[in-house]
Coordinates of C-alpha atoms in Angstrom, one line a residue:
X109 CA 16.5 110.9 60.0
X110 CA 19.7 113.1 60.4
X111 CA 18.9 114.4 63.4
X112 CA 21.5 112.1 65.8
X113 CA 20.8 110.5 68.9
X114 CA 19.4 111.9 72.6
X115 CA 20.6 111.1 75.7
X116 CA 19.5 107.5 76.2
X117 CA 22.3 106.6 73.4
X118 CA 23.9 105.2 76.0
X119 CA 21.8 103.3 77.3
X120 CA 20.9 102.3 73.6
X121 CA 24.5 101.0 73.0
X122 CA 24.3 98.3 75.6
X123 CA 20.6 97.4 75.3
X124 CA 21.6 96.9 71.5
X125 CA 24.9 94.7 72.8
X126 CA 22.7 92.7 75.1
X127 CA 20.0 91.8 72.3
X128 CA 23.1 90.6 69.6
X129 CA 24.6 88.7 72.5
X130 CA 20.9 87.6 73.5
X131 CA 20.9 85.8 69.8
X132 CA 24.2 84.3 70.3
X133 CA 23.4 81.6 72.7
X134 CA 19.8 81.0 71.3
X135 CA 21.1 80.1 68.4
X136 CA 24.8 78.5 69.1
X137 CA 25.2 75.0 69.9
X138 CA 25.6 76.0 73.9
X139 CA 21.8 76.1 73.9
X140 CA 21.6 72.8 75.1
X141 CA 22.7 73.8 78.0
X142 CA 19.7 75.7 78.8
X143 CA 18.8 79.5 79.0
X144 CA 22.0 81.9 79.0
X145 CA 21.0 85.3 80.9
X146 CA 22.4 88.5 79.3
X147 CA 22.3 91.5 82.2
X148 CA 23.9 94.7 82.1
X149 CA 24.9 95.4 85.4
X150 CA 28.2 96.1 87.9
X151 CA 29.3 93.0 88.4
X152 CA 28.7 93.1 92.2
X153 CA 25.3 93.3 91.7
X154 CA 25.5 89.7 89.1
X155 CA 23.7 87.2 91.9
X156 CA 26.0 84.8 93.2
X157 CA 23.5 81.9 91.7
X158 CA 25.5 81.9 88.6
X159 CA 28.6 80.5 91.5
X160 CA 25.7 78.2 93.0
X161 CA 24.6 75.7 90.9
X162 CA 20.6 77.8 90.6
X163 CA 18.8 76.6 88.5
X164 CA 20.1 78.9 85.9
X165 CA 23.7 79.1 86.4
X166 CA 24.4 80.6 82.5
X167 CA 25.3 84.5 82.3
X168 CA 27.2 86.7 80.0
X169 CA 27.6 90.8 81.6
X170 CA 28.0 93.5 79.5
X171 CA 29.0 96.1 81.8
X172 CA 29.6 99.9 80.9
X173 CA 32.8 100.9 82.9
X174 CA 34.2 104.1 81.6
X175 CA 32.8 106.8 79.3
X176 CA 35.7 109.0 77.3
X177 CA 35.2 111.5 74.7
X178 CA 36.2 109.8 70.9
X179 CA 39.4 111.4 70.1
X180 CA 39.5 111.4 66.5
X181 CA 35.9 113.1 66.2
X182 CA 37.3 116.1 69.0
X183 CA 40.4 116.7 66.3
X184 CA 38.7 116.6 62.9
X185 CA 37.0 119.5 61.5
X186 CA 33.4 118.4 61.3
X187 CA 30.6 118.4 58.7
X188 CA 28.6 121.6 58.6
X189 CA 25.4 119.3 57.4
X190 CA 24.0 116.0 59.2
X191 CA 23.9 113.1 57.3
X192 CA 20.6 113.9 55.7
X193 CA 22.2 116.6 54.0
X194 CA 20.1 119.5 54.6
X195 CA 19.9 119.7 58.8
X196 CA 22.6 122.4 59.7
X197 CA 24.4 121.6 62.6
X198 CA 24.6 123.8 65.4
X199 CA 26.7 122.1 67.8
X200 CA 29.2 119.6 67.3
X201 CA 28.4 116.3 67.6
X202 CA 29.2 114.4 71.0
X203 CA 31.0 111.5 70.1
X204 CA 31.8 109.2 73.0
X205 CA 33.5 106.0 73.4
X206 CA 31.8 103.6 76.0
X207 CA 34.2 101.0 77.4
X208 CA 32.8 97.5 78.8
X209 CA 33.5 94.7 80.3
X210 CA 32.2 91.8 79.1
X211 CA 32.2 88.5 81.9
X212 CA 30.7 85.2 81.5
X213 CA 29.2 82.9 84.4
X214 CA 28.6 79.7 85.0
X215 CA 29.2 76.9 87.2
X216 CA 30.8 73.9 85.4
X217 CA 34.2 73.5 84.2
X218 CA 34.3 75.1 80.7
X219 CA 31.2 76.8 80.4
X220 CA 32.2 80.5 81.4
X221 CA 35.0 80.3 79.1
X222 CA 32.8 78.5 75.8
X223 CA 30.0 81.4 76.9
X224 CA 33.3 84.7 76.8
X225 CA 33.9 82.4 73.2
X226 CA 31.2 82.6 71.6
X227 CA 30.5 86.6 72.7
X228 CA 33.8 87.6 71.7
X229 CA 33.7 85.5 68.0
X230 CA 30.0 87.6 67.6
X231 CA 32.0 90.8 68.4
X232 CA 34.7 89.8 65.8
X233 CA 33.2 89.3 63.7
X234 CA 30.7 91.9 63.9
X235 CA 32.8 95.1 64.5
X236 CA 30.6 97.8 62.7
X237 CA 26.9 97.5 63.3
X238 CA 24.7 98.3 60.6
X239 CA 21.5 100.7 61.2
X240 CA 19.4 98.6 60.1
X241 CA 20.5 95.9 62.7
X242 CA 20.5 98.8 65.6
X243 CA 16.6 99.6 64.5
X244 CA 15.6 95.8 64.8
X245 CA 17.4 95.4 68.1
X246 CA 15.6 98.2 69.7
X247 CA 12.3 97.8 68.3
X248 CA 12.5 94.2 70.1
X249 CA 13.9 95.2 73.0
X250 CA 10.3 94.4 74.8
X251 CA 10.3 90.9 73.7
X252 CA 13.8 89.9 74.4
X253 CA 14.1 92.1 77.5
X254 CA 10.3 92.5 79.4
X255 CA 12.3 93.1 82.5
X256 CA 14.5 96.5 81.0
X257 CA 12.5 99.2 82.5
X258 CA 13.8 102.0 79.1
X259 CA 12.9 98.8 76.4
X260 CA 9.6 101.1 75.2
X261 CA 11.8 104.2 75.4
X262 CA 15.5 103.2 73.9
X263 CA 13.7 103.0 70.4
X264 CA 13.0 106.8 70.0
X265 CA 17.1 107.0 71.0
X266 CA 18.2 108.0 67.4
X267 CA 20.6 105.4 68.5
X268 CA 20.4 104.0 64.4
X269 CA 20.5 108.1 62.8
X270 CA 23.3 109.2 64.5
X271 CA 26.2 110.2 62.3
X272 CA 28.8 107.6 62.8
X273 CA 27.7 104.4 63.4
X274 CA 28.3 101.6 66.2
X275 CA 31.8 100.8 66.2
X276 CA 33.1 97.3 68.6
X277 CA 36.7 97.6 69.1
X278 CA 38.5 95.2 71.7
X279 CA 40.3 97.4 73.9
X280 CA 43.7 96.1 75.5
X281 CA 43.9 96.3 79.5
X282 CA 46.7 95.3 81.2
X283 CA 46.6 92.4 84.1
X284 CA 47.1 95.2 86.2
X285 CA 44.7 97.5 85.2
X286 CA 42.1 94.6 84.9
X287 CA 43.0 93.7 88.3
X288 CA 42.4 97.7 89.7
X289 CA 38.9 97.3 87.9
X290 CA 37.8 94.0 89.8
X291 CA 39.2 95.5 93.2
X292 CA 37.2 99.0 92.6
X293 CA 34.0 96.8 91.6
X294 CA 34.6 94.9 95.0
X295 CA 33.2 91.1 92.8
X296 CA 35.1 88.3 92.4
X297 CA 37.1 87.9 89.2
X298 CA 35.7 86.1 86.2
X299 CA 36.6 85.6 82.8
X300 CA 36.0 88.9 81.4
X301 CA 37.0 90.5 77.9
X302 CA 37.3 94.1 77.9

């Protein structure tokens, strides 16, 4: 406890995003329209089945597009003690913000948008996760994600010990600058909440 997180807290971040958005479709009412894939990849790399009609035309993206140092932590004079309260710190902390696009797929009318609805209401309403919620997602990483080659690994992250917590905060992209982003990921635009 106390001693922060490692270098797959990255990776931790959106494998803990995928497994809350994982729970949001198994348990909304859109589950009647069958299995909802979560991935967390560039979106040219989403397979154009979800523009096909596959056999599994559901998907919600989270993808990490930009990481920037967290301005507030590089200004404020920081704790001389981890959160444990009797780890010295040597080194600042590295406290990043990790930016995302979040895209939904689907092939009817109305389904990509109701799929972006119900992710964005879970990150509204969710905007600080607890520890306790970050230990649970990544101790069941395996079973939600079997295909996520880090899933044994992302639990000994220190993901949930870190000092601050997760923090979801929409960000606000312009049409242009959300346009830039869909031209430099060479895909074809979806609904997508940044």
């Amino acid at each position: 406890e106390g001693r922060g997180s490692n270098a797959l807290a990255i990776s931790g971040v959106t494998a803990v995003l995928q497994y809350f958005l994982n729970h949001v479709y198994t348990n909304s009412p859109l589950a009647v329209l069958g299995t909802v894939k979560i991935s967390a990849v560039a979106p040219d790399l989403v397979p154009v089945a979800a523009s096909s009609g596959s056999n599994n035309p559901l998907q919600v993206n989270v993808f990490m597009h930009q990481v920037t140092l967290n301005a507030a932590w590089r200004n404020v004079g920081l704790a001389s003690l981890a959160p444990d309260g009797s780890t010295p710190l040597k080194n600042p902390p590295l406290a990043l913000d990790l930016h995302y696009l979040l895209t939904a797929y689907a092939a009817e009318d109305t389904e990509a948008e109701a799929l972006l609805g119900y992710a964005v209401t879970m990150l509204h309403e969710n905007p600080v996760l607890p520890r306790s919620q970050i230990r649970t997602a990544l101790q069941n990483l395996s079973a939600a994600f079997p295909d996520n080659p880090l899933k044994g690994l992302l639990q000994f992250s220190g993901l949930a010990d870190q000092i601050e917590t997760i923090k979801i905060t929409p960000a606000t992209l312009g049409r242009e600058e959300l346009a830039w982003l869909w031209t430099a990921l060479k895909a074809d635009y979806r609904p997508t909440f940044p």
